[in-house]
Coordinates of N, CA, C and O in Angstrom, one line a residue:
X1 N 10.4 10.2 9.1 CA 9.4 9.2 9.5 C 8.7 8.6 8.3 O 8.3 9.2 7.4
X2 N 8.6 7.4 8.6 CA 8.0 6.4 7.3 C 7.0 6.1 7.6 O 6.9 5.5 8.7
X3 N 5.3 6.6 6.8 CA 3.8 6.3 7.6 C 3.9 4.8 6.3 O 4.4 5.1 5.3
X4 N 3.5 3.4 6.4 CA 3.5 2.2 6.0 C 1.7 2.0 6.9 O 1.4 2.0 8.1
X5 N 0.9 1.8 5.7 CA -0.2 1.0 6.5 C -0.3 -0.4 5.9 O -0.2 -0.4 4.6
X6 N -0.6 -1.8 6.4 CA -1.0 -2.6 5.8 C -2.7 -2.9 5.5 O -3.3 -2.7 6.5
X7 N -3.5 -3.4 4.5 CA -4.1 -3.6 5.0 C -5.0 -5.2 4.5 O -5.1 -5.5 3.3
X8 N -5.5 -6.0 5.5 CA -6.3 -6.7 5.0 C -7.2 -7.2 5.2 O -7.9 -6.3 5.8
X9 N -7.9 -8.3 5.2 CA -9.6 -8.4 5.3 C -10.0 -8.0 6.5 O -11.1 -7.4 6.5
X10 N -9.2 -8.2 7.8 CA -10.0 -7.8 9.1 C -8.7 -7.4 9.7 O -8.9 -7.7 10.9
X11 N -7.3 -6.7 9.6 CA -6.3 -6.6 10.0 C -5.8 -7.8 10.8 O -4.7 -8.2 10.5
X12 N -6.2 -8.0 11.3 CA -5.3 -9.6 12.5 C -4.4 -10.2 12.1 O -3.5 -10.5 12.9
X13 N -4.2 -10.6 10.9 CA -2.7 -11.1 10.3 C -1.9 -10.6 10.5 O -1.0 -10.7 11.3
X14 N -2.5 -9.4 9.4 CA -1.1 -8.6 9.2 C -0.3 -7.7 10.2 O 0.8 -7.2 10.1
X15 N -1.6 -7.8 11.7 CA -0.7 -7.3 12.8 C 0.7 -7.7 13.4 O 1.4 -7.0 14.1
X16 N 1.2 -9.3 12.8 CA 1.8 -9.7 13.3 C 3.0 -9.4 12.4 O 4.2 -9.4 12.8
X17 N 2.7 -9.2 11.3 CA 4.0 -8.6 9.9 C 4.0 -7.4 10.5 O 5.2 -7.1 10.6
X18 N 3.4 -6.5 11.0 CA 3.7 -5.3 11.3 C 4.8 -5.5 12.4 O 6.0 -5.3 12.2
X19 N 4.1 -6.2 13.8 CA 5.3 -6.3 14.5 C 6.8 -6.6 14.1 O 7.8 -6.0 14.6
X20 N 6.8 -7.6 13.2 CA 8.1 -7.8 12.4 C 8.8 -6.7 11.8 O 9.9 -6.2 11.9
X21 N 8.0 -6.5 11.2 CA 8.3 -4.8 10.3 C 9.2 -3.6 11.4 O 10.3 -3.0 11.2
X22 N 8.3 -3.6 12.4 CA 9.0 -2.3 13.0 C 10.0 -2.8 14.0 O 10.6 -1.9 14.6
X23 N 10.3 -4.6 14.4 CA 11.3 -4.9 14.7 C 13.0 -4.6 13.8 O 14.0 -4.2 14.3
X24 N 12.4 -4.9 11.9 CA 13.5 -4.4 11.5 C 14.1 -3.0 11.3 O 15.2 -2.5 11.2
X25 N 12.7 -2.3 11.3 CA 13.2 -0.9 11.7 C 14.3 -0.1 12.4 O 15.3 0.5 12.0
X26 N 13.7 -0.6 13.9 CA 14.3 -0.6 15.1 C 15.8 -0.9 14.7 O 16.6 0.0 14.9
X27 N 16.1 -2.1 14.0 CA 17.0 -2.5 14.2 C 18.3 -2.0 12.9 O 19.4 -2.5 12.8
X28 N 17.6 -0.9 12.1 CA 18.0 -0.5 11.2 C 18.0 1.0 11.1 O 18.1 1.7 10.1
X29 N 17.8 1.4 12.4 CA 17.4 3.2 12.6 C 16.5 3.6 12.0 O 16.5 4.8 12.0
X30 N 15.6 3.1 11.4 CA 15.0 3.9 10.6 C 13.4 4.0 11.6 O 12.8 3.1 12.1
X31 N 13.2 5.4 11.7 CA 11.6 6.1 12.4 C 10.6 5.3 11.5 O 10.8 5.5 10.3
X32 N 9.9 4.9 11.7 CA 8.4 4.4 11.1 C 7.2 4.1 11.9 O 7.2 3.4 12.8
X33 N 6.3 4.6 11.6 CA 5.0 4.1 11.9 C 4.1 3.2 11.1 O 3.5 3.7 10.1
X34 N 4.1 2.2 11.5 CA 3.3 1.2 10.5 C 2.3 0.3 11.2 O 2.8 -0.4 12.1
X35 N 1.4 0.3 11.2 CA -0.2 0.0 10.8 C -0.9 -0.8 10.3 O -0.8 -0.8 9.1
X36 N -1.7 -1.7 10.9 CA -2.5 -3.0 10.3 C -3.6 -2.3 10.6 O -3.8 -1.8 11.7
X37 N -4.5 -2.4 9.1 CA -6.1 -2.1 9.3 C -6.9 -3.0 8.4 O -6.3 -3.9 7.8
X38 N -8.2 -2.9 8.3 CA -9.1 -3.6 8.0 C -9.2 -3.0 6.4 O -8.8 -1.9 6.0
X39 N -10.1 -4.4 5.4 CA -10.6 -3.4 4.3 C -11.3 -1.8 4.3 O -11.3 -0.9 3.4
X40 N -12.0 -1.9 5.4 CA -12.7 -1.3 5.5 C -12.5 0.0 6.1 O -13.5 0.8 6.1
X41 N -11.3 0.3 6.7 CA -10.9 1.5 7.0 C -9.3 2.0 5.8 O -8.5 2.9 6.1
X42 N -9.1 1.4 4.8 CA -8.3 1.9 3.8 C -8.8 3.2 3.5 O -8.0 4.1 3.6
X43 N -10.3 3.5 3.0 CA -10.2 4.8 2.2 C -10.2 5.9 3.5 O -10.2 7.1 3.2
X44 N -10.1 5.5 5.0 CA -9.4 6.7 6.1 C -8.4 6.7 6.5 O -7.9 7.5 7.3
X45 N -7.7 5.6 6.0 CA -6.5 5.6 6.5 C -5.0 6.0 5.2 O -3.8 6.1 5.6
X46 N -5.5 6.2 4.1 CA -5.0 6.3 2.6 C -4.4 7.6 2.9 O -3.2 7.8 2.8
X47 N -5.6 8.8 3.2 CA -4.2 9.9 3.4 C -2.9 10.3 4.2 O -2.0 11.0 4.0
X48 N -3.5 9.3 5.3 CA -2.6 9.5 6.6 C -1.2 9.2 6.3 O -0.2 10.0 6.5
X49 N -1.1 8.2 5.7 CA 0.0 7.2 5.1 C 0.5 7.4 4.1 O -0.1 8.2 3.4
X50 N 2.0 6.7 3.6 CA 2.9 7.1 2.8 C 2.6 6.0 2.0 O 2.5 6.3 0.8
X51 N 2.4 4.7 2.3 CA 2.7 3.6 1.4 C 1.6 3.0 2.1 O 1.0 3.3 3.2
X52 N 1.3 1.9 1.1 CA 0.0 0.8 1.3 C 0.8 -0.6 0.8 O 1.5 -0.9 -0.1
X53 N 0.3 -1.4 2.0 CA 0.8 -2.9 1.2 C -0.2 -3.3 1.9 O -0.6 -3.0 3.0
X54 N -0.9 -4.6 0.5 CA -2.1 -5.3 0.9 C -2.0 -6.5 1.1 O -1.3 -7.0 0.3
X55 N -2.5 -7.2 2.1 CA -2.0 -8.8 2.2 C -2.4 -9.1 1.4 O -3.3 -8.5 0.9
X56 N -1.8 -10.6 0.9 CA -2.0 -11.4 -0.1 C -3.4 -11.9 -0.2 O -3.8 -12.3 -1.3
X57 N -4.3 -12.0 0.9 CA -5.2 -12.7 0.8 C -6.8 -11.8 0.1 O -7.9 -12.2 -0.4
X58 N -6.3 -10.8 0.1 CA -7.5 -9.8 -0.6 C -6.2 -9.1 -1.8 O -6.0 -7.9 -1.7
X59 N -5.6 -9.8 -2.7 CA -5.0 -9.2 -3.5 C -6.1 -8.9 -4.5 O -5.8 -8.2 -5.5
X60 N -7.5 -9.7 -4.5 CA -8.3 -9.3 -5.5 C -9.1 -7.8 -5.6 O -9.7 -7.2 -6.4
X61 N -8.7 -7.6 -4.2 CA -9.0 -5.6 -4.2 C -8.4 -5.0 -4.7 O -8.8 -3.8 -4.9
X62 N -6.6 -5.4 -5.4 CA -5.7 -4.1 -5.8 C -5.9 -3.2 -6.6 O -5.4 -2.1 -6.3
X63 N -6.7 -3.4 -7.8 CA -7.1 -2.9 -8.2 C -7.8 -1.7 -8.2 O -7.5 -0.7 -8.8
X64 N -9.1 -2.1 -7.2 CA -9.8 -1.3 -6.9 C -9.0 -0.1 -6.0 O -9.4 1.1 -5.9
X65 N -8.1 -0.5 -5.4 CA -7.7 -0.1 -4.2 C -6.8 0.7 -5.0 O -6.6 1.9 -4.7
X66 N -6.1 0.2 -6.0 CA -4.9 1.3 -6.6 C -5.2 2.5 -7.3 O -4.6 3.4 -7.8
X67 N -6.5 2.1 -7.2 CA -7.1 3.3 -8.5 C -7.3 4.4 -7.5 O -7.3 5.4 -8.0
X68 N -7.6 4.5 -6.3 CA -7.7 5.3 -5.1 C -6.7 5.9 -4.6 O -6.6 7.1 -4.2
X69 N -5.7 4.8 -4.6 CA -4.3 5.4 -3.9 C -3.8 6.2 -4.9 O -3.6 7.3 -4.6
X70 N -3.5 5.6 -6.6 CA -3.0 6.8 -7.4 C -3.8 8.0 -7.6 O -3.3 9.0 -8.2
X71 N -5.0 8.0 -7.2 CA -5.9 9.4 -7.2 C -5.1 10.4 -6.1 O -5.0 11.6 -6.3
X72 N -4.6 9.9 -5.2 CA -4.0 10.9 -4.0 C -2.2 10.5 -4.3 O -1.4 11.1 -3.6
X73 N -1.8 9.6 -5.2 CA -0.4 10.1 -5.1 C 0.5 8.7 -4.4 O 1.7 8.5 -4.3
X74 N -0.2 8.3 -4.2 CA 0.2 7.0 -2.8 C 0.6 5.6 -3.6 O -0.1 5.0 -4.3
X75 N 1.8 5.3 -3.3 CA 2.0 4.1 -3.6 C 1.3 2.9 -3.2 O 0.6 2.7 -2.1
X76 N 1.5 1.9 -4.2 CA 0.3 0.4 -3.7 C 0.8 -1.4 -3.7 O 0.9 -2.0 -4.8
X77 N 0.9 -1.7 -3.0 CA 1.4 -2.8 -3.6 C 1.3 -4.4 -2.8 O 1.7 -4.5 -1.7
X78 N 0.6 -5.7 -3.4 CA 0.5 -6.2 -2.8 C 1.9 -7.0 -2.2 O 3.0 -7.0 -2.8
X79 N 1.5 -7.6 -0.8 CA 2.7 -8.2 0.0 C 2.9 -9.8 -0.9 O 1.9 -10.4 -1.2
X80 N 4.6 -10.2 -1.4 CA 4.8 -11.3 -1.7 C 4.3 -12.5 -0.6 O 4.6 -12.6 0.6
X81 N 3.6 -13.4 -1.4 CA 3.0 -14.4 -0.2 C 3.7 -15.2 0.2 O 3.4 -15.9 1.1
X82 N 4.9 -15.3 -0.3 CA 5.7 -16.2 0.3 C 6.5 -15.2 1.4 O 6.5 -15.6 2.6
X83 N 7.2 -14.0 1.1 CA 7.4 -13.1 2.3 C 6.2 -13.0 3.3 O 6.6 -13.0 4.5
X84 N 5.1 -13.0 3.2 CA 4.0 -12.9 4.0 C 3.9 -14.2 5.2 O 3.6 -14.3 6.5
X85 N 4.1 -15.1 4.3 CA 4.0 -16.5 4.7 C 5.1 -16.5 6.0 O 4.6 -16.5 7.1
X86 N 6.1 -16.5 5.8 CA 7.6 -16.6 6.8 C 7.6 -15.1 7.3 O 8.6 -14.6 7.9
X87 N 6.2 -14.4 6.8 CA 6.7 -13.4 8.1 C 8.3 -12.1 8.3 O 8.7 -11.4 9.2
X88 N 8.5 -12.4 7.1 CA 9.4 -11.7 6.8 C 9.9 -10.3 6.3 O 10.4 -9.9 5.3
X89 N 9.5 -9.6 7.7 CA 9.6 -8.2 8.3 C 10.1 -7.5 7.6 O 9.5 -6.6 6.9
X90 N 11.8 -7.7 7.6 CA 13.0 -6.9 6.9 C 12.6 -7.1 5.5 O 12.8 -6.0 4.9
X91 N 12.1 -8.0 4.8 CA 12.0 -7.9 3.4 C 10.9 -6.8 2.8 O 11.0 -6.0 1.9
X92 N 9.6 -7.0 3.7 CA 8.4 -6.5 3.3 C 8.9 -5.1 3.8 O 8.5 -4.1 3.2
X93 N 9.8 -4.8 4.9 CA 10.0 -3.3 5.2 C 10.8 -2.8 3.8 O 10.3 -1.8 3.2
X94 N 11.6 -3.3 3.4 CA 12.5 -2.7 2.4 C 12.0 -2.9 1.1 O 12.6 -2.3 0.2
X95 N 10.6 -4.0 0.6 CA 9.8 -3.5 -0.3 C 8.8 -2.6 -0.1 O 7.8 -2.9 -0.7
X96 N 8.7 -1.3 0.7 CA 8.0 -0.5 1.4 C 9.0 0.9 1.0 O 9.0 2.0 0.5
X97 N 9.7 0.3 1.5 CA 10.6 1.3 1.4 C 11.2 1.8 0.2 O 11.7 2.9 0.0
X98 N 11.1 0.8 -0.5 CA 11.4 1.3 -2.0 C 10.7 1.7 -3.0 O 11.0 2.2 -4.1
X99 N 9.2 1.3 -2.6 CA 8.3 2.1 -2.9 C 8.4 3.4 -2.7 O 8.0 3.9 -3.7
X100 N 8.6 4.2 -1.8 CA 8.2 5.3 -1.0 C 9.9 6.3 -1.6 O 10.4 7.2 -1.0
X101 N 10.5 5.8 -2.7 CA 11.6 6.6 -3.2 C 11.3 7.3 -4.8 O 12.2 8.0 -5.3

């Protein structure tokens, strides 16, 4: 099982990349649970999870946000905005996934 949380300013976007996401899952066998949250529930949601991708639009948090995730071990990484843009599930799953190797 693959824990993937996204997260960004208020989650609502990226709920809809998640849907995408666990469409290509599905469709690729692979078990995952993945997750759209807000800035503001990252530092409770950081242990739960295997991998973090941050939408593009608060990529000026990574920073801050990486220095947290590599304190516990956690990969970080922000979402390509042009993959973000078109929504593009299968790509953002398999740069998730290659994080997580």
């Amino acid at each position: 099982m693959k824990k993937i949380f996204l997260c960004c300013a208020a989650g609502m976007s990226t709920s809809m990349v998640v849907n995408k996401m666990k469409q290509a899952a599905a469709q690729k066998g692979i078990e995952t649970d993945i997750i759209a949250v807000s800035m503001d529930e990252f530092d409770a949601t950081l242990p739960k999870y295997d991998c973090c991708l941050l939408g593009p639009q608060i990529k000026y948090k990574f920073e801050e946000f990486k220095k947290k995730a590599e304190a516990v071990g956690k990969p970080i990484a922000v979402i390509n905005s042009m993959d973000y843009g078109m929504m593009r599930g299968d790509k953002i799953l398999a740069d998730a996934l290659a994080m997580m190797q």
